[in-house]
Short mmCIF file of C-alpha atoms in Angstrom, two decimals:
data_model
loop_
_atom_site.label_atom_id
_atom_site.label_comp_id
_atom_site.label_asym_id
_atom_site.label_seq_id
_atom_site.Cartn_x
_atom_site.Cartn_y
_atom_site.Cartn_z
CA MET A 1 5.74 44.02 -6.33
CA THR A 2 2.99 42.46 -8.70
CA ALA A 3 -0.55 42.25 -7.52
CA CYS A 4 -1.24 38.73 -8.13
CA ARG A 5 -4.62 38.06 -10.04
CA LEU A 6 -4.01 34.77 -11.68
CA CYS A 7 -6.24 32.38 -9.96
CA PRO A 8 -10.25 32.35 -9.12
CA ARG A 9 -9.62 33.77 -5.66
CA LEU A 10 -8.47 37.06 -7.41
CA CYS A 11 -6.53 38.24 -4.18
CA GLY A 12 -4.78 41.02 -5.28
CA LEU A 13 -1.66 40.86 -2.67
CA PRO A 14 1.86 41.02 -3.25
CA ARG A 15 3.54 38.08 -4.31
CA ASN A 16 6.03 38.28 -1.07
CA GLY A 17 4.91 34.39 0.33
CA ASN A 18 1.30 35.68 1.76
CA THR A 19 -0.97 35.35 -1.05
CA PRO A 20 -3.30 32.04 -0.44
CA CYS A 21 -0.92 29.90 -2.53
CA GLY A 22 2.28 30.98 -1.08
CA ALA A 23 3.12 32.26 -4.15
CA THR A 24 6.51 35.10 -4.24
CA GLU A 25 8.11 36.39 -7.48
CA GLU A 26 10.18 33.43 -8.15
CA LEU A 27 9.69 30.62 -9.71
CA ARG A 28 9.81 27.83 -7.00
CA ILE A 29 9.89 23.68 -7.56
CA ALA A 30 9.90 20.90 -4.90
CA ARG A 31 11.19 17.85 -7.41
CA ALA A 32 11.77 17.09 -11.26
CA ALA A 33 11.64 13.46 -11.71
CA LEU A 34 10.05 10.97 -14.25
CA HIS A 35 7.61 9.90 -12.98
CA ARG A 36 5.63 6.67 -13.23
CA TRP A 37 2.15 6.94 -11.94
CA GLU A 38 0.28 8.78 -13.90
CA GLU A 39 -2.16 7.42 -16.10
CA PRO A 40 -0.79 5.04 -18.79
CA PRO A 41 -1.35 7.30 -22.22
CA ILE A 42 0.78 10.22 -19.63
CA SER A 43 3.39 8.12 -18.02
CA GLY A 44 4.08 5.32 -20.74
CA LYS A 45 7.00 3.54 -20.53
CA ASN A 46 9.72 5.93 -19.51
CA GLY A 47 7.57 8.36 -17.17
CA SER A 48 6.46 11.57 -17.32
CA GLY A 49 8.95 14.53 -16.72
CA ALA A 50 7.15 15.78 -13.89
CA VAL A 51 7.96 19.17 -12.35
CA PHE A 52 6.04 20.01 -8.82
CA PHE A 53 5.79 23.62 -8.42
CA THR A 54 5.11 24.35 -4.76
CA GLY A 55 2.77 25.96 -3.06
CA CYS A 56 -0.94 25.90 -4.28
CA PRO A 57 -4.56 28.24 -4.84
CA LEU A 58 -6.56 25.68 -3.85
CA ARG A 59 -5.09 23.92 -0.34
CA CYS A 60 -7.21 20.87 0.22
CA ARG A 61 -7.46 19.86 3.76
CA TYR A 62 -6.56 16.54 2.57
CA CYS A 63 -4.15 17.24 0.10
CA GLN A 64 -1.32 14.44 -0.54
CA ASN A 65 1.46 16.90 -1.45
CA HIS A 66 0.43 18.57 1.72
CA GLU A 67 4.02 19.40 2.68
CA ILE A 68 4.78 21.44 -0.51
CA SER A 69 1.13 22.99 -1.43
CA ALA A 70 0.54 24.02 1.89
CA GLY A 71 4.36 25.65 2.13
CA LEU A 72 5.97 23.92 4.81
CA LEU A 73 8.74 22.97 2.46
CA PRO A 74 10.15 26.23 0.42
CA GLY A 75 11.23 24.40 -2.58
CA ARG A 76 14.10 25.81 -4.66
CA ALA A 77 14.18 28.98 -6.77
CA VAL A 78 14.73 28.79 -10.19
CA THR A 79 15.14 31.28 -13.55
CA PRO A 80 12.95 30.57 -16.60
CA GLU A 81 15.85 29.85 -18.33
CA GLU A 82 16.89 27.29 -15.72
CA LEU A 83 12.90 25.67 -16.04
CA SER A 84 13.71 25.57 -19.48
CA GLN A 85 17.08 23.41 -18.95
CA ILE A 86 15.56 21.20 -16.75
CA PHE A 87 13.24 20.68 -19.35
CA PHE A 88 15.48 19.93 -21.54
CA ARG A 89 17.36 17.46 -18.77
CA LEU A 90 14.18 15.10 -18.49
CA ILE A 91 13.82 14.63 -22.17
CA GLU A 92 17.18 13.73 -22.18
CA GLN A 93 16.04 10.99 -19.58
CA GLY A 94 13.19 9.99 -21.79
CA ALA A 95 10.68 11.42 -20.44
CA HIS A 96 7.49 11.40 -22.89
CA ASN A 97 6.36 14.64 -22.22
CA ILE A 98 7.29 17.79 -19.79
CA ASN A 99 4.24 17.55 -16.45
CA LEU A 100 3.58 21.05 -14.71
CA VAL A 101 2.08 19.82 -11.47
CA THR A 102 0.51 22.29 -10.07
CA PRO A 103 1.68 25.62 -11.78
CA THR A 104 -1.00 27.67 -11.80
CA HIS A 105 0.05 30.61 -9.44
CA PHE A 106 3.39 30.29 -11.26
CA VAL A 107 1.96 30.93 -15.02
CA PRO A 108 3.89 33.76 -16.29
CA GLY A 109 7.27 32.19 -15.39
CA ILE A 110 6.48 28.84 -16.85
CA ARG A 111 5.28 30.93 -19.76
CA GLN A 112 8.76 32.48 -20.55
CA ALA A 113 10.48 29.12 -19.72
CA LEU A 114 8.00 27.17 -22.14
CA LEU A 115 8.78 30.37 -25.04
CA HIS A 116 12.71 30.02 -24.21
CA LYS A 117 13.24 27.24 -26.77
CA LYS A 118 10.44 24.97 -28.02
CA LEU A 119 10.49 21.25 -26.74
CA PRO A 120 10.51 18.23 -28.80
CA VAL A 121 7.62 16.22 -26.71
CA PRO A 122 4.40 17.77 -25.28
CA VAL A 123 3.62 20.05 -22.71
CA VAL A 124 0.42 18.60 -19.90
CA TYR A 125 -0.57 21.12 -17.40
CA ASN A 126 -1.59 19.27 -14.26
CA THR A 127 -4.23 21.28 -12.18
CA SER A 128 -6.53 21.12 -9.65
CA GLY A 129 -9.34 22.34 -11.94
CA TYR A 130 -9.29 25.46 -9.99
CA GLU A 131 -8.46 28.34 -13.01
CA ARG A 132 -9.36 31.39 -14.05
CA ALA A 133 -10.22 30.83 -17.97
CA GLU A 134 -8.08 34.56 -18.20
CA THR A 135 -4.99 32.70 -17.19
CA LEU A 136 -5.12 29.73 -19.29
CA LYS A 137 -5.81 32.13 -22.59
CA SER A 138 -2.18 33.07 -22.19
CA LEU A 139 -0.79 29.12 -22.51
CA GLU A 140 -2.64 29.36 -25.66
CA GLY A 141 0.00 26.97 -28.30
CA LEU A 142 1.59 25.87 -25.50
CA VAL A 143 0.11 23.74 -23.82
CA ASP A 144 -0.87 20.18 -25.49
CA VAL A 145 -2.56 18.13 -22.97
CA TYR A 146 -4.81 19.43 -19.88
CA LEU A 147 -5.13 17.38 -17.11
CA PRO A 148 -7.66 19.02 -14.72
CA ASP A 149 -9.49 17.29 -11.67
CA LEU A 150 -12.99 18.00 -11.46
CA LYS A 151 -13.17 17.40 -7.50
CA TYR A 152 -16.04 18.08 -6.57
CA ALA A 153 -20.00 18.85 -7.67
CA GLN A 154 -21.33 20.06 -4.39
CA PRO A 155 -20.02 23.49 -3.63
CA ALA A 156 -20.91 23.48 0.30
CA LEU A 157 -18.23 20.16 0.12
CA ALA A 158 -15.74 22.18 -1.75
CA ARG A 159 -16.24 25.30 0.73
CA ASP A 160 -15.29 22.94 3.68
CA LEU A 161 -12.64 21.25 2.51
CA SER A 162 -10.98 23.38 -0.07
CA GLY A 163 -12.31 27.11 1.01
CA ALA A 164 -13.66 27.48 -2.26
CA GLU A 165 -17.20 27.45 -2.72
CA ASP A 166 -17.10 28.61 -5.80
CA TYR A 167 -15.16 25.64 -7.17
CA PRO A 168 -18.09 23.15 -9.19
CA GLU A 169 -18.74 26.31 -11.77
CA THR A 170 -15.19 27.77 -12.16
CA ALA A 171 -13.66 24.26 -12.70
CA VAL A 172 -16.14 23.19 -15.41
CA LYS A 173 -15.72 27.11 -17.18
CA ALA A 174 -11.71 26.05 -16.95
CA ILE A 175 -11.94 22.87 -18.70
CA GLN A 176 -14.43 24.42 -21.36
CA GLU A 177 -11.55 26.55 -22.19
CA MET A 178 -8.99 23.78 -22.28
CA LEU A 179 -11.11 22.25 -24.86
CA ARG A 180 -11.33 24.51 -26.29
CA GLN A 181 -7.39 25.24 -26.62
CA ALA A 182 -6.18 21.62 -27.31
CA GLY A 183 -9.43 19.88 -28.73
CA PRO A 184 -10.20 16.46 -28.43
CA PRO A 185 -7.78 13.60 -27.52
CA VAL A 186 -5.35 12.70 -29.94
CA TYR A 187 -2.87 9.45 -29.20
CA ASP A 188 0.34 8.56 -31.05
CA GLY A 189 1.18 4.88 -32.38
CA ALA A 190 2.30 3.69 -28.85
CA GLY A 191 -1.09 4.86 -27.07
CA MET A 192 0.54 8.01 -25.47
CA MET A 193 -1.76 11.12 -25.12
CA THR A 194 -0.39 13.70 -27.50
CA ARG A 195 -2.94 16.44 -27.30
CA GLY A 196 -6.39 16.88 -25.93
CA VAL A 197 -7.80 16.92 -22.12
CA LEU A 198 -8.50 14.18 -19.60
CA ILE A 199 -10.36 14.82 -16.12
CA ARG A 200 -9.17 13.38 -12.98
CA HIS A 201 -11.76 12.43 -10.14
CA LEU A 202 -10.35 11.45 -7.05
CA ILE A 203 -13.34 9.30 -4.47
CA LEU A 204 -13.52 10.82 -1.29
CA PRO A 205 -14.31 8.29 1.31
CA GLY A 206 -17.90 8.80 2.50
CA HIS A 207 -18.98 11.11 -0.86
CA THR A 208 -19.27 8.87 -3.18
CA LYS A 209 -22.92 11.30 -3.83
CA ASN A 210 -20.12 13.93 -4.39
CA SER A 211 -18.03 11.62 -6.82
CA MET A 212 -21.66 10.62 -9.13
CA ALA A 213 -22.84 14.21 -9.40
CA VAL A 214 -19.04 14.80 -10.81
CA LEU A 215 -19.29 11.85 -13.30
CA GLU A 216 -23.13 13.20 -14.23
CA ARG A 217 -21.27 16.77 -14.90
CA ILE A 218 -18.40 15.26 -17.00
CA ALA A 219 -20.95 13.05 -19.26
CA ARG A 220 -23.73 16.23 -19.48
CA ASP A 221 -20.83 18.76 -20.35
CA PHE A 222 -18.26 17.37 -21.50
CA PRO A 223 -18.62 14.03 -23.82
CA GLY A 224 -16.32 12.05 -24.54
CA VAL A 225 -13.42 13.65 -22.61
CA PRO A 226 -11.55 10.38 -21.35
CA VAL A 227 -12.24 10.12 -17.05
CA SER A 228 -9.44 8.84 -15.09
CA LEU A 229 -10.95 7.67 -11.84
CA MET A 230 -8.74 7.60 -8.60
CA ALA A 231 -9.72 5.54 -5.79
CA GLN A 232 -6.45 5.95 -4.42
CA TYR A 233 -7.32 8.11 -1.84
CA THR A 234 -4.97 8.03 1.19
CA PRO A 235 -5.37 10.43 4.67
CA TRP A 236 -2.96 13.34 4.65
CA GLY A 237 -2.28 16.70 5.64
CA GLN A 238 -5.05 17.56 8.12
CA ALA A 239 -6.57 14.36 7.05
CA ARG A 240 -4.12 12.91 9.06
CA GLU A 241 -3.42 14.87 12.02
CA PRO A 242 -4.47 13.70 15.45
CA GLY A 243 -8.83 14.69 14.98
CA GLY A 244 -8.40 15.03 11.52
CA VAL A 245 -10.67 17.44 9.80
CA PRO A 246 -13.56 18.89 11.77
CA GLY A 247 -16.88 17.43 10.95
CA TYR A 248 -15.50 14.96 8.47
CA PRO A 249 -14.16 12.04 10.24
CA GLU A 250 -14.69 9.93 6.84
CA LEU A 251 -11.71 11.47 6.04
CA SER A 252 -9.02 9.89 8.25
CA ARG A 253 -9.85 6.89 6.32
CA PRO A 254 -9.44 5.15 2.98
CA ILE A 255 -12.55 4.68 0.40
CA THR A 256 -13.92 0.88 0.80
CA ARG A 257 -14.50 -1.35 -1.54
CA ARG A 258 -18.06 -0.52 -1.42
CA GLU A 259 -17.79 2.84 -2.21
CA LEU A 260 -15.29 2.23 -5.14
CA HIS A 261 -17.81 -0.34 -6.35
CA LYS A 262 -20.89 2.03 -6.24
CA VAL A 263 -18.84 5.30 -8.09
CA GLN A 264 -17.26 2.93 -10.77
CA GLU A 265 -20.80 1.54 -11.86
CA ALA A 266 -21.87 4.86 -12.35
CA LEU A 267 -19.01 6.02 -14.89
CA PHE A 268 -19.72 2.59 -16.75
CA SER A 269 -23.31 3.83 -16.81
CA LEU A 270 -22.88 6.99 -18.25
CA ASN A 271 -20.57 5.05 -20.52
CA LEU A 272 -17.45 6.97 -19.64
CA GLY A 273 -14.35 6.14 -21.24
CA GLY A 274 -10.74 6.47 -19.38
CA PHE A 275 -9.66 4.33 -16.26
CA VAL A 276 -10.04 2.99 -13.05
CA GLN A 277 -6.99 3.64 -11.25
CA SER A 278 -6.77 0.77 -8.37
CA ARG A 279 -7.47 1.47 -4.47
CA LYS A 280 -3.71 -0.53 -4.52
CA ALA A 281 -2.05 2.96 -4.87
CA MET A 282 -2.73 3.97 -1.82
CA GLY A 283 -0.35 4.79 0.93
CA GLY A 284 2.55 6.66 1.35
CA ASP A 285 4.96 4.91 -0.86
CA PHE A 286 3.06 6.59 -3.86
CA ILE A 287 3.89 10.02 -2.39
CA PRO A 288 7.32 11.21 -4.40
CA ALA A 289 9.90 12.37 -2.26
CA TRP A 290 10.74 15.91 -1.98
CA ASP A 291 14.20 16.55 -3.19
CA MET A 292 15.01 19.65 -1.63
CA GLU A 293 18.98 20.23 -2.50
CA GLU A 294 18.56 18.87 -5.66
CA PRO A 295 15.33 19.23 -7.89
CA LEU A 296 15.99 16.94 -10.69
CA SER A 297 16.00 13.06 -10.26
CA GLU A 298 14.99 9.78 -11.37
CA ALA A 299 11.74 8.26 -9.56
#
């Protein structure tokens, strides 16, 4: 059984479900559907062909996909060939792209699926940002658009909320590799992103200083890369449980208008291009249903 070193945790453990990400040797997906809630150049008119993988190397304590990231739902096992077939079924439904959501711990199988038959639409790699550059290099020429988070600029916050004190520098190095592969943003005539990198940042309640530091880091290290500033934080995972996240009671509430305005002004003052996603997109209604019996559906 393979000892896993795909993510920055370098656990070296057998992929038998006991790794930090919960991965096994099988590819496992929780949902595959047209997804209309991504950024406009990703979702477009028809939707992005989103494939949600189970498990996660980061496992943030407030994760909105907690049920699948924490391994509470097992998902459905597929072979690389079956995954390729799912990609093409999504494309037949009108997907503008194939959107690989939390794919890190399944990169070898995903790579096989992408090599099985060339896709006629862009491939989007949708990630927490906690990536090894060495793993990303194995995808060179197979991924067109990288959609990473840059969650933290403060190591202590990354340690407490995601168990990854090395997150800030690790994510920056990963994004540098993504930029090397995908280059600056490229859009087609309809405004859809066909190549490049788009960085996401979720504002956490009570942590505007972290958000502003993240934006400053993007402006300094990644000039010209668009930013998606996400205001729709919804208490989920441990943040939704009684008692919430110990030491972080603020995570049990949404962000305030004042917090959004403060971070948004920092985005504008740094002349960062991109998007500001509305607070109205918060709430459980915007969290996908996990279709365990049939992983391909329309949404």
